[in-house]
Amino acid sequence: MKQTRRSRMLCAAAAALVLAAGCSSRPATEEPVDAGGSGVPLFVPAGAGSDEQIDLVTWGILGGVPSVDPARSTAVSALAVIATILEPLVKVNGRGELEPSLAESYEQVDPTTIDITIRGDVTFWDGSPLTAEDAAYSIERMAGPGSVNAGLFGAFESAEVTGDRTLRITLKEPSRDFLYVLCRAVVVQKAFTEAAGEGFGSSAGGVMGTGAYRLDSYSPETGATLVRYDGYWGEAPSAETFEIKVFNDAQALRLALQTGEIDGANMPPLTIPPAEADSWAGPDVTVAFSQGTGTWYLAMDTQQPPFDDLHVRRALASIVDREGIIQVTDGEYGDPMTALTLPPLWTGFVDDPAEIDAILAGLSPLPPYDLDAAAEELAQSAYPDGFSTTVVVPHEANPNMTTVMEVISEAGREVGIDIEVKRVSLAEWSATGTPGQNPPLSLSGQSPTAATPLGSVLQLLRPSPSRWTNYNTPSIDEAIDRYQVAESNDEIIAAAEDVLNELNEQLPLIPIKVNHIGFAYRNEFVVAEDVGQWTIPGSNNWAAAIKPAAG
Amino acid sequence: MKIAVWLGRRLIAIVLQLLIISFLTFSLLFLMPGSPEQILIGPNPATAEQLESIRERYGLNEPFLAQYADWLGAAVHLDFGTSIANGEEVSSLLIERSGVTVSLAIYAIVLLLLLAVPLGLVAGARAGGTADRVISAVTTMLVSAPAFATGLLLLYVFGVVLRWFPIFGFGSGFTDVVWHLTLPAATLAIAVIALIVRQTRAVAATIVRSDYVLFGRARGVAPWTIWTRYLLRGSSMPLVTSMGLVLGFFLTGTVVVERLFSIPGLGSLLINAVSTKDLPVVQGATILVSFFVLLANLLADASHLAVDPRVRKAVLA
């Protein structure tokens, strides 16, 4: 599907300039709560912050902020600003669990009906109270055809105001992920938004929200200045002003952090190999990584030759040298994937991290990297003499994709699989995977739409105008249906295992590796809450968690 | 009167050139693979209704010529539309960004003249000597380094180690802007310093050996006067012509520097717009940059006419 091709991996142009500078010691991450193969923790524990009030925190992000309108923004850099000033009705906490935000309570009445009661103490920055009308309008707007996020809300039918503080959401079909998707529907004021019209979310039009910080000024190219909102319903943040500065070059971002021109930065693991993370750390700077959910995988159109042949797909899976790929792209901060799911997607359903590891270890194994096995599979296929194919990569936007494909291509040549790695522009790459142009083989990356075991998978299997894998079997459809309506965690886990096992056996998608999430900050500050995939800087109300270090 | 006719012709030529550039840019962008709505939706799942809605909103379903005619009709009224990527008024974006880029280009020109002309005069006056060889070697070495490497070196030495200058951003207020733009402007100036030094040197070397300089010296004309009235003025003619080209280069060649120092100028605007196929912004920025370049060349030619009677006579005859 093209939507997965244009992944978060492309949130910014790649930086190829490296100047060895600063300390090269291992980043001073806290002790891991749980360690995967790389030692990257599932969560980084909250730092000890003080209650001291400070004037200013300056935070750097890589890539511009095209708009602060949530309905027209998909860039990670834009979401970092939006998540600081606008709030959803429900949010995901650090452990991947749902909890109320602007909602006082929510109840899944039946598989397609959700009742929500909003808080009574929330006001917009102009002092007017939050109403159910504003909440319903924000959801409808986010799910409407004019929204770039509409595709995420495929299960959404309507949001109906049922009282001053209550609304009812109706779904077209049961969806386990919908409440998580609802976390994206941050609330804006209806009257302000309608009055701003097309200019809503632009530097001139601005936005009107309820967050702990209000938008004071904003420019797509330079960033945003946020000022503490004194009427905020929750805990007031430490800094009076929070400035988010846009950088276009990762090395400039790193140097600004090390010289103290900025206080912290979201690491750009998607454009800089995490292997270079050590150069970000230093005596004044802490670098921390937690396990991420950004997945890299090969996708095949299982209706197109030669990938309609399971032996070909198995041969291809056997030439993927995950360890080799991670070595050149992620260094010590990478982990191979064993299925299209990851531990952070299970934490809301399974308490014990060891149990999560056991579930993932119990799934049907992927074919290991084995060139002899690849040759044997190919010999059994309809293409015993090998085959040729082409994979396009947006090299300039993400050179890491080229690196990954080159490693796979090199191994393929050993067994007769000739993969041409064609470098194209971002625009040309975006054009592939559209209806009628489904590429037979492609390298992709994406983040999950929900903190659920199949949060990374369902969007790849859901019918759409540009469905990549064209993989559709009665057994997987049955397992997905079961998963969507399951009521207990055991049923959810069992259904998810069935889906993942079939994917690992039939291989329409070949998981490769996971992108972990990094951030860096000067030691005068801490992130005063657990930091994991769901609460990294850039997620809901993250700026309020940046506090002066205690002592 | 003749000067008005000459100027009128040049302005008409500029308009025609802008028209051709706008059509070519529009055509190339139209032919480029990918579509704005696909890039806009990014990593999210897309629906057919969603794609259609966005295409409809920005008139992307219209035939090519109709789209171009719509754009041109609005552009002649200086309405360049709104950005597909962020809904910003393109005119506002251009005004904001061109101020940044023009400031950077002018500052780079000032630095270039302050550095390159004296060095070129010294090298020309001491042609073949140690000073000439040192200046030529150093400037050639500087111009050989790519701008990103020079910029990164300046950024590291003067921004990180010595901490004399900020390493990112544009600043606010005249002094702050000058402070912020010093390293980027120096990076730009260094990229072409050898060109100006060598040009100035060549002219100065000829002048310094000329009869009228020799005669001046024999008459006891003060060295300062020789340098300023003979060498500097004599060297200014080719310099004026070069400055038009250099200014054009600075206005169009700031992309790397803008990205490296996180300066929100026209270059970075154009690059981002092309990568997202944001047609209104690409068109607006291309036309503006082209206009700047053509205007810079016109001013250079006009300056040439003003300072050289021989050229004036030949052109206006």
mmCIF file of N, CA, C and O in Angstrom, chain A residues 2-3 6-7 13 17 19 21 66 72 74 145-152 198 202-203 219-222 245-249 252 255-256 258-259 261 426-428 430-431 434 465, chain B residues 32-34 38-46 48-51 53 57-58 83-88 96-97 148 152 155-156 159-160 163 166-168 259-260 262 264 268 272 275:
data_model
loop_
_atom_site.group_PDB
_atom_site.id
_atom_site.type_symbol
_atom_site.label_atom_id
_atom_site.label_comp_id
_atom_site.label_asym_id
_atom_site.label_seq_id
_atom_site.Cartn_x
_atom_site.Cartn_y
_atom_site.Cartn_z
ATOM 1 N N LYS A 2 0.501 2.217 -0.712
ATOM 2 C CA LYS A 2 1.378 3.362 -0.803
ATOM 3 C C LYS A 2 1.473 4.110 0.520
ATOM 4 O O LYS A 2 2.454 4.730 0.825
ATOM 5 N N GLN A 3 0.406 4.017 1.311
ATOM 6 C CA GLN A 3 0.438 4.760 2.554
ATOM 7 C C GLN A 3 1.545 4.288 3.468
ATOM 8 O O GLN A 3 2.072 5.043 4.252
ATOM 9 N N ARG A 6 5.113 5.634 2.080
ATOM 10 C CA ARG A 6 5.504 6.981 2.474
ATOM 11 C C ARG A 6 5.548 7.029 3.984
ATOM 12 O O ARG A 6 4.691 7.535 4.646
ATOM 13 N N SER A 7 6.547 6.452 4.505
ATOM 14 C CA SER A 7 6.552 6.175 5.933
ATOM 15 C C SER A 7 7.157 7.305 6.728
ATOM 16 O O SER A 7 7.665 8.292 6.204
ATOM 17 N N ALA A 13 15.041 15.173 5.478
ATOM 18 C CA ALA A 13 16.111 14.817 4.554
ATOM 19 C C ALA A 13 17.299 14.269 5.329
ATOM 20 O O ALA A 13 17.543 14.608 6.482
ATOM 21 N N LEU A 17 26.597 14.683 6.592
ATOM 22 C CA LEU A 17 27.810 15.357 7.034
ATOM 23 C C LEU A 17 28.151 14.926 8.443
ATOM 24 O O LEU A 17 27.368 15.045 9.356
ATOM 25 N N LEU A 19 30.990 15.310 11.420
ATOM 26 C CA LEU A 19 32.221 15.883 11.932
ATOM 27 C C LEU A 19 32.446 15.279 13.304
ATOM 28 O O LEU A 19 31.638 15.449 14.209
ATOM 29 N N ALA A 21 33.110 15.020 16.720
ATOM 30 C CA ALA A 21 33.211 16.029 17.766
ATOM 31 C C ALA A 21 32.547 15.501 19.011
ATOM 32 O O ALA A 21 31.723 14.615 18.971
ATOM 33 N N PRO A 66 5.305 21.812 8.879
ATOM 34 C CA PRO A 66 4.498 22.335 7.774
ATOM 35 C C PRO A 66 3.212 23.022 8.229
ATOM 36 O O PRO A 66 2.823 24.036 7.683
ATOM 37 N N ARG A 72 -4.036 18.265 8.803
ATOM 38 C CA ARG A 72 -3.217 18.338 7.600
ATOM 39 C C ARG A 72 -1.740 18.099 7.901
ATOM 40 O O ARG A 72 -0.863 18.531 7.139
ATOM 41 N N THR A 74 1.232 15.198 8.943
ATOM 42 C CA THR A 74 1.686 13.842 9.225
ATOM 43 C C THR A 74 3.164 13.824 9.604
ATOM 44 O O THR A 74 3.654 12.819 10.099
ATOM 45 N N PRO A 145 -13.056 13.564 4.864
ATOM 46 C CA PRO A 145 -12.236 13.330 3.666
ATOM 47 C C PRO A 145 -11.187 14.413 3.420
ATOM 48 O O PRO A 145 -10.205 14.172 2.730
ATOM 49 N N GLY A 146 -11.361 15.589 4.015
ATOM 50 C CA GLY A 146 -10.367 16.643 3.821
ATOM 51 C C GLY A 146 -9.159 16.489 4.714
ATOM 52 O O GLY A 146 -8.184 17.235 4.600
ATOM 53 N N SER A 147 -9.206 15.521 5.607
ATOM 54 C CA SER A 147 -8.105 15.319 6.558
ATOM 55 C C SER A 147 -7.084 14.335 6.004
ATOM 56 O O SER A 147 -7.451 13.302 5.432
ATOM 57 N N VAL A 148 -5.812 14.633 6.213
ATOM 58 C CA VAL A 148 -4.782 13.688 5.768
ATOM 59 C C VAL A 148 -4.771 12.438 6.651
ATOM 60 O O VAL A 148 -4.152 11.439 6.307
ATOM 61 N N ASN A 149 -5.450 12.506 7.779
ATOM 62 C CA ASN A 149 -5.504 11.358 8.687
ATOM 63 C C ASN A 149 -6.773 10.535 8.520
ATOM 64 O O ASN A 149 -7.006 9.603 9.299
ATOM 65 N N ALA A 150 -7.599 10.880 7.543
ATOM 66 C CA ALA A 150 -8.897 10.216 7.411
ATOM 67 C C ALA A 150 -8.753 8.697 7.289
ATOM 68 O O ALA A 150 -9.581 7.946 7.813
ATOM 69 N N GLY A 151 -7.718 8.246 6.607
ATOM 70 C CA GLY A 151 -7.552 6.816 6.402
ATOM 71 C C GLY A 151 -7.402 6.023 7.689
ATOM 72 O O GLY A 151 -7.730 4.843 7.749
ATOM 73 N N LEU A 152 -6.898 6.703 8.738
ATOM 74 C CA LEU A 152 -6.754 6.017 10.029
ATOM 75 C C LEU A 152 -8.110 5.754 10.661
ATOM 76 O O LEU A 152 -8.258 4.865 11.484
ATOM 77 N N GLU A 198 -9.482 28.182 5.740
ATOM 78 C CA GLU A 198 -8.305 27.533 5.149
ATOM 79 C C GLU A 198 -7.024 27.910 5.874
ATOM 80 O O GLU A 198 -6.030 27.209 5.794
ATOM 81 N N SER A 202 -2.128 27.636 10.076
ATOM 82 C CA SER A 202 -0.996 28.313 9.426
ATOM 83 C C SER A 202 -0.395 29.306 10.415
ATOM 84 O O SER A 202 -0.940 29.524 11.500
ATOM 85 N N SER A 203 0.722 29.926 10.026
ATOM 86 C CA SER A 203 1.368 30.870 10.938
ATOM 87 C C SER A 203 0.473 32.075 11.193
ATOM 88 O O SER A 203 0.520 32.673 12.263
ATOM 89 N N SER A 219 6.256 29.377 12.918
ATOM 90 C CA SER A 219 6.679 29.499 11.522
ATOM 91 C C SER A 219 7.050 28.099 11.036
ATOM 92 O O SER A 219 7.736 27.359 11.742
ATOM 93 N N PRO A 220 6.618 27.726 9.828
ATOM 94 C CA PRO A 220 6.933 26.382 9.348
ATOM 95 C C PRO A 220 8.429 26.094 9.315
ATOM 96 O O PRO A 220 8.854 24.963 9.528
ATOM 97 N N GLU A 221 9.239 27.134 9.072
ATOM 98 C CA GLU A 221 10.672 26.906 8.878
ATOM 99 C C GLU A 221 11.493 27.084 10.141
ATOM 100 O O GLU A 221 12.594 26.570 10.231
ATOM 101 N N THR A 222 10.980 27.847 11.128
ATOM 102 C CA THR A 222 11.816 28.115 12.297
ATOM 103 C C THR A 222 11.301 27.452 13.560
ATOM 104 O O THR A 222 12.045 27.285 14.512
ATOM 105 N N LYS A 245 12.697 24.664 18.236
ATOM 106 C CA LYS A 245 13.490 25.201 17.128
ATOM 107 C C LYS A 245 13.652 24.144 16.030
ATOM 108 O O LYS A 245 13.981 22.993 16.319
ATOM 109 N N VAL A 246 13.471 24.574 14.814
ATOM 110 C CA VAL A 246 13.600 23.666 13.675
ATOM 111 C C VAL A 246 15.043 23.657 13.167
ATOM 112 O O VAL A 246 15.645 24.723 12.983
ATOM 113 N N PHE A 247 15.576 22.482 12.979
ATOM 114 C CA PHE A 247 16.886 22.322 12.347
ATOM 115 C C PHE A 247 16.696 21.514 11.070
ATOM 116 O O PHE A 247 15.861 20.611 11.019
ATOM 117 N N ASN A 248 17.497 21.846 10.090
ATOM 118 C CA ASN A 248 17.432 21.083 8.847
ATOM 119 C C ASN A 248 18.603 20.133 8.701
ATOM 120 O O ASN A 248 18.655 19.355 7.762
ATOM 121 N N ASP A 249 19.561 20.249 9.602
ATOM 122 C CA ASP A 249 20.749 19.420 9.505
ATOM 123 C C ASP A 249 21.014 18.782 10.866
ATOM 124 O O ASP A 249 21.080 19.474 11.895
ATOM 125 N N ALA A 252 24.109 20.026 12.821
ATOM 126 C CA ALA A 252 23.901 21.339 13.433
ATOM 127 C C ALA A 252 23.066 21.193 14.703
ATOM 128 O O ALA A 252 23.323 21.864 15.717
ATOM 129 N N LEU A 255 25.403 19.861 17.404
ATOM 130 C CA LEU A 255 26.336 20.875 17.898
ATOM 131 C C LEU A 255 25.611 21.910 18.755
ATOM 132 O O LEU A 255 26.140 22.380 19.761
ATOM 133 N N ALA A 256 24.390 22.270 18.356
ATOM 134 C CA ALA A 256 23.621 23.240 19.144
ATOM 135 C C ALA A 256 23.327 22.688 20.540
ATOM 136 O O ALA A 256 23.347 23.417 21.527
ATOM 137 N N GLN A 258 25.202 20.426 22.130
ATOM 138 C CA GLN A 258 26.442 20.316 22.891
ATOM 139 C C GLN A 258 26.967 21.674 23.349
ATOM 140 O O GLN A 258 27.646 21.763 24.365
ATOM 141 N N THR A 259 26.647 22.735 22.587
ATOM 142 C CA THR A 259 27.114 24.065 23.002
ATOM 143 C C THR A 259 26.117 24.741 23.928
ATOM 144 O O THR A 259 26.371 25.843 24.399
ATOM 145 N N GLU A 261 23.106 25.832 23.108
ATOM 146 C CA GLU A 261 22.162 26.745 22.453
ATOM 147 C C GLU A 261 20.742 26.203 22.531
ATOM 148 O O GLU A 261 19.781 26.954 22.428
ATOM 149 N N LEU A 426 12.068 11.480 -3.726
ATOM 150 C CA LEU A 426 10.970 11.202 -2.792
ATOM 151 C C LEU A 426 9.621 11.224 -3.515
ATOM 152 O O LEU A 426 8.754 10.379 -3.272
ATOM 153 N N ALA A 427 9.472 12.203 -4.421
ATOM 154 C CA ALA A 427 8.195 12.310 -5.132
ATOM 155 C C ALA A 427 7.947 11.076 -5.994
ATOM 156 O O ALA A 427 6.839 10.545 -6.037
ATOM 157 N N GLU A 428 9.008 10.615 -6.676
ATOM 158 C CA GLU A 428 8.837 9.444 -7.538
ATOM 159 C C GLU A 428 8.558 8.205 -6.694
ATOM 160 O O GLU A 428 7.749 7.359 -7.049
ATOM 161 N N SER A 430 7.091 8.189 -3.833
ATOM 162 C CA SER A 430 5.719 8.286 -3.327
ATOM 163 C C SER A 430 4.710 7.818 -4.355
ATOM 164 O O SER A 430 3.621 7.376 -4.013
ATOM 165 N N ALA A 431 5.073 7.963 -5.632
ATOM 166 C CA ALA A 431 4.133 7.606 -6.696
ATOM 167 C C ALA A 431 4.024 6.104 -6.877
ATOM 168 O O ALA A 431 3.076 5.620 -7.494
ATOM 169 N N THR A 434 0.795 3.152 -5.828
ATOM 170 C CA THR A 434 -0.541 3.706 -6.034
ATOM 171 C C THR A 434 -1.376 2.688 -6.819
ATOM 172 O O THR A 434 -0.831 1.737 -7.390
ATOM 173 N N PRO A 465 -7.456 1.231 -1.542
ATOM 174 C CA PRO A 465 -7.275 1.412 -2.983
ATOM 175 C C PRO A 465 -5.901 0.961 -3.460
ATOM 176 O O PRO A 465 -5.673 0.760 -4.640
ATOM 177 N N MET B 32 6.640 15.510 -13.220
ATOM 178 C CA MET B 32 7.369 14.789 -12.162
ATOM 179 C C MET B 32 6.469 13.719 -11.552
ATOM 180 O O MET B 32 5.296 13.972 -11.291
ATOM 181 N N PRO B 33 7.005 12.513 -11.315
ATOM 182 C CA PRO B 33 6.174 11.468 -10.704
ATOM 183 C C PRO B 33 5.697 11.887 -9.315
ATOM 184 O O PRO B 33 6.341 12.683 -8.644
ATOM 185 N N GLY B 34 4.597 11.305 -8.906
ATOM 186 C CA GLY B 34 4.062 11.611 -7.586
ATOM 187 C C GLY B 34 3.059 12.748 -7.657
ATOM 188 O O GLY B 34 2.997 13.478 -8.639
ATOM 189 N N GLN B 38 -0.634 12.626 -2.416
ATOM 190 C CA GLN B 38 0.016 11.419 -1.904
ATOM 191 C C GLN B 38 1.066 11.782 -0.865
ATOM 192 O O GLN B 38 1.197 11.127 0.166
ATOM 193 N N ILE B 39 1.820 12.840 -1.162
ATOM 194 C CA ILE B 39 2.873 13.258 -0.243
ATOM 195 C C ILE B 39 2.249 13.849 1.016
ATOM 196 O O ILE B 39 2.723 13.636 2.131
ATOM 197 N N LEU B 40 1.140 14.581 0.837
ATOM 198 C CA LEU B 40 0.462 15.217 1.958
ATOM 199 C C LEU B 40 -0.044 14.188 2.962
ATOM 200 O O LEU B 40 0.057 14.364 4.169
ATOM 201 N N ILE B 41 -0.597 13.108 2.455
ATOM 202 C CA ILE B 41 -1.160 12.082 3.334
ATOM 203 C C ILE B 41 -0.054 11.319 4.060
ATOM 204 O O ILE B 41 -0.255 10.803 5.151
ATOM 205 N N GLY B 42 1.128 11.315 3.478
ATOM 206 C CA GLY B 42 2.283 10.742 4.164
ATOM 207 C C GLY B 42 2.116 9.270 4.475
ATOM 208 O O GLY B 42 1.678 8.489 3.627
ATOM 209 N N PRO B 43 2.433 8.871 5.705
ATOM 210 C CA PRO B 43 2.443 7.444 6.034
ATOM 211 C C PRO B 43 1.061 6.867 6.305
ATOM 212 O O PRO B 43 0.925 5.671 6.510
ATOM 213 N N ASN B 44 0.055 7.695 6.336
ATOM 214 C CA ASN B 44 -1.262 7.201 6.754
ATOM 215 C C ASN B 44 -1.963 6.417 5.656
ATOM 216 O O ASN B 44 -1.734 6.652 4.465
ATOM 217 N N PRO B 45 -2.867 5.528 6.049
ATOM 218 C CA PRO B 45 -3.702 4.867 5.044
ATOM 219 C C PRO B 45 -4.526 5.917 4.304
ATOM 220 O O PRO B 45 -4.909 6.935 4.880
ATOM 221 N N ALA B 46 -4.782 5.659 3.045
ATOM 222 C CA ALA B 46 -5.538 6.634 2.236
ATOM 223 C C ALA B 46 -6.817 5.998 1.722
ATOM 224 O O ALA B 46 -6.872 4.797 1.474
ATOM 225 N N ALA B 48 -9.993 6.509 -1.297
ATOM 226 C CA ALA B 48 -10.200 7.146 -2.598
ATOM 227 C C ALA B 48 -10.896 8.498 -2.422
ATOM 228 O O ALA B 48 -10.548 9.480 -3.094
ATOM 229 N N GLU B 49 -11.868 8.571 -1.495
ATOM 230 C CA GLU B 49 -12.598 9.830 -1.277
ATOM 231 C C GLU B 49 -11.648 10.915 -0.761
ATOM 232 O O GLU B 49 -11.739 12.078 -1.144
ATOM 233 N N GLN B 50 -10.745 10.480 0.103
ATOM 234 C CA GLN B 50 -9.800 11.426 0.691
ATOM 235 C C GLN B 50 -8.886 12.015 -0.390
ATOM 236 O O GLN B 50 -8.683 13.226 -0.459
ATOM 237 N N LEU B 51 -8.358 11.138 -1.240
ATOM 238 C CA LEU B 51 -7.482 11.603 -2.323
ATOM 239 C C LEU B 51 -8.245 12.554 -3.239
ATOM 240 O O LEU B 51 -7.741 13.607 -3.635
ATOM 241 N N SER B 53 -10.872 14.358 -2.556
ATOM 242 C CA SER B 53 -11.204 15.606 -1.869
ATOM 243 C C SER B 53 -10.034 16.591 -1.908
ATOM 244 O O SER B 53 -10.223 17.782 -2.166
ATOM 245 N N ARG B 57 -9.830 20.155 -3.913
ATOM 246 C CA ARG B 57 -9.594 21.400 -3.184
ATOM 247 C C ARG B 57 -8.531 22.262 -3.866
ATOM 248 O O ARG B 57 -8.616 23.489 -3.878
ATOM 249 N N TYR B 58 -7.523 21.617 -4.419
ATOM 250 C CA TYR B 58 -6.422 22.374 -5.022
ATOM 251 C C TYR B 58 -6.476 22.394 -6.545
ATOM 252 O O TYR B 58 -5.498 22.757 -7.202
ATOM 253 N N SER B 83 -0.070 27.501 -0.184
ATOM 254 C CA SER B 83 0.741 26.282 -0.184
ATOM 255 C C SER B 83 -0.142 25.059 0.025
ATOM 256 O O SER B 83 -1.000 25.053 0.915
ATOM 257 N N ILE B 84 0.079 24.041 -0.787
ATOM 258 C CA ILE B 84 -0.674 22.795 -0.601
ATOM 259 C C ILE B 84 -0.226 22.110 0.689
ATOM 260 O O ILE B 84 -1.024 21.498 1.393
ATOM 261 N N ALA B 85 1.034 22.268 1.023
ATOM 262 C CA ALA B 85 1.572 21.554 2.189
ATOM 263 C C ALA B 85 1.069 22.111 3.503
ATOM 264 O O ALA B 85 0.847 21.367 4.451
ATOM 265 N N ASN B 86 0.898 23.434 3.579
ATOM 266 C CA ASN B 86 0.563 23.976 4.904
ATOM 267 C C ASN B 86 -0.499 25.063 4.897
ATOM 268 O O ASN B 86 -0.806 25.624 5.959
ATOM 269 N N GLY B 87 -1.041 25.399 3.736
ATOM 270 C CA GLY B 87 -2.113 26.389 3.707
ATOM 271 C C GLY B 87 -1.650 27.826 3.869
ATOM 272 O O GLY B 87 -2.460 28.745 3.950
ATOM 273 N N GLU B 88 -0.329 28.046 3.932
ATOM 274 C CA GLU B 88 0.184 29.407 4.067
ATOM 275 C C GLU B 88 0.023 30.155 2.736
ATOM 276 O O GLU B 88 0.131 29.550 1.668
ATOM 277 N N GLU B 96 8.562 36.761 3.414
ATOM 278 C CA GLU B 96 9.316 36.419 4.631
ATOM 279 C C GLU B 96 10.677 35.819 4.279
ATOM 280 O O GLU B 96 11.719 36.235 4.786
ATOM 281 N N ARG B 97 10.664 34.844 3.368
ATOM 282 C CA ARG B 97 11.901 34.123 3.045
ATOM 283 C C ARG B 97 12.866 34.953 2.202
ATOM 284 O O ARG B 97 14.071 34.843 2.348
ATOM 285 N N PHE B 148 29.476 23.012 1.956
ATOM 286 C CA PHE B 148 29.035 22.368 3.201
ATOM 287 C C PHE B 148 30.222 22.069 4.107
ATOM 288 O O PHE B 148 30.128 22.142 5.332
ATOM 289 N N LEU B 152 30.718 23.798 7.676
ATOM 290 C CA LEU B 152 30.802 22.947 8.869
ATOM 291 C C LEU B 152 32.076 23.273 9.657
ATOM 292 O O LEU B 152 32.058 23.290 10.894
ATOM 293 N N LEU B 155 31.500 26.570 11.337
ATOM 294 C CA LEU B 155 30.531 26.335 12.405
ATOM 295 C C LEU B 155 31.213 25.700 13.616
ATOM 296 O O LEU B 155 30.984 26.109 14.759
ATOM 297 N N TYR B 156 32.083 24.751 13.343
ATOM 298 C CA TYR B 156 32.743 24.044 14.445
ATOM 299 C C TYR B 156 33.755 24.940 15.156
ATOM 300 O O TYR B 156 33.776 25.027 16.384
ATOM 301 N N GLY B 159 31.768 28.547 16.051
ATOM 302 C CA GLY B 159 30.514 28.370 16.783
ATOM 303 C C GLY B 159 30.650 27.458 17.981
ATOM 304 O O GLY B 159 30.154 27.766 19.062
ATOM 305 N N VAL B 160 31.352 26.346 17.787
ATOM 306 C CA VAL B 160 31.422 25.345 18.863
ATOM 307 C C VAL B 160 32.644 25.555 19.751
ATOM 308 O O VAL B 160 32.528 25.623 20.975
ATOM 309 N N ARG B 163 32.978 29.729 20.210
ATOM 310 C CA ARG B 163 31.649 30.225 20.600
ATOM 311 C C ARG B 163 31.496 31.721 20.358
ATOM 312 O O ARG B 163 30.912 32.448 21.156
ATOM 313 N N PRO B 166 26.583 32.356 16.873
ATOM 314 C CA PRO B 166 25.577 31.297 17.010
ATOM 315 C C PRO B 166 25.663 30.334 15.832
ATOM 316 O O PRO B 166 26.139 30.701 14.756
ATOM 317 N N ILE B 167 25.200 29.117 16.064
ATOM 318 C CA ILE B 167 25.375 28.113 15.006
ATOM 319 C C ILE B 167 24.087 27.797 14.263
ATOM 320 O O ILE B 167 24.069 26.953 13.391
ATOM 321 N N PHE B 168 23.013 28.473 14.620
ATOM 322 C CA PHE B 168 21.790 28.251 13.845
ATOM 323 C C PHE B 168 20.873 29.466 13.956
ATOM 324 O O PHE B 168 21.004 30.281 14.858
ATOM 325 N N ARG B 259 20.461 25.293 4.856
ATOM 326 C CA ARG B 259 20.150 24.043 5.562
ATOM 327 C C ARG B 259 21.122 23.826 6.713
ATOM 328 O O ARG B 259 20.737 23.446 7.805
ATOM 329 N N LEU B 260 22.416 24.075 6.430
ATOM 330 C CA LEU B 260 23.438 23.820 7.444
ATOM 331 C C LEU B 260 23.228 24.693 8.674
ATOM 332 O O LEU B 260 23.365 24.235 9.808
ATOM 333 N N SER B 262 20.412 26.238 9.453
ATOM 334 C CA SER B 262 18.974 26.307 9.775
ATOM 335 C C SER B 262 18.429 27.725 9.597
ATOM 336 O O SER B 262 17.792 28.283 10.486
ATOM 337 N N PRO B 264 15.904 30.135 7.598
ATOM 338 C CA PRO B 264 14.673 29.963 6.814
ATOM 339 C C PRO B 264 14.630 30.870 5.595
ATOM 340 O O PRO B 264 13.896 31.856 5.565
ATOM 341 N N SER B 268 15.857 26.950 1.117
ATOM 342 C CA SER B 268 15.264 25.822 1.840
ATOM 343 C C SER B 268 13.774 25.718 1.544
ATOM 344 O O SER B 268 13.213 24.624 1.477
ATOM 345 N N ASN B 272 12.215 22.249 -0.024
ATOM 346 C CA ASN B 272 11.109 21.553 0.640
ATOM 347 C C ASN B 272 9.885 21.482 -0.267
ATOM 348 O O ASN B 272 9.185 20.468 -0.307
ATOM 349 N N SER B 275 10.357 18.851 -2.982
ATOM 350 C CA SER B 275 10.280 17.476 -2.476
ATOM 351 C C SER B 275 8.849 17.079 -2.138
ATOM 352 O O SER B 275 8.513 15.900 -2.130
#
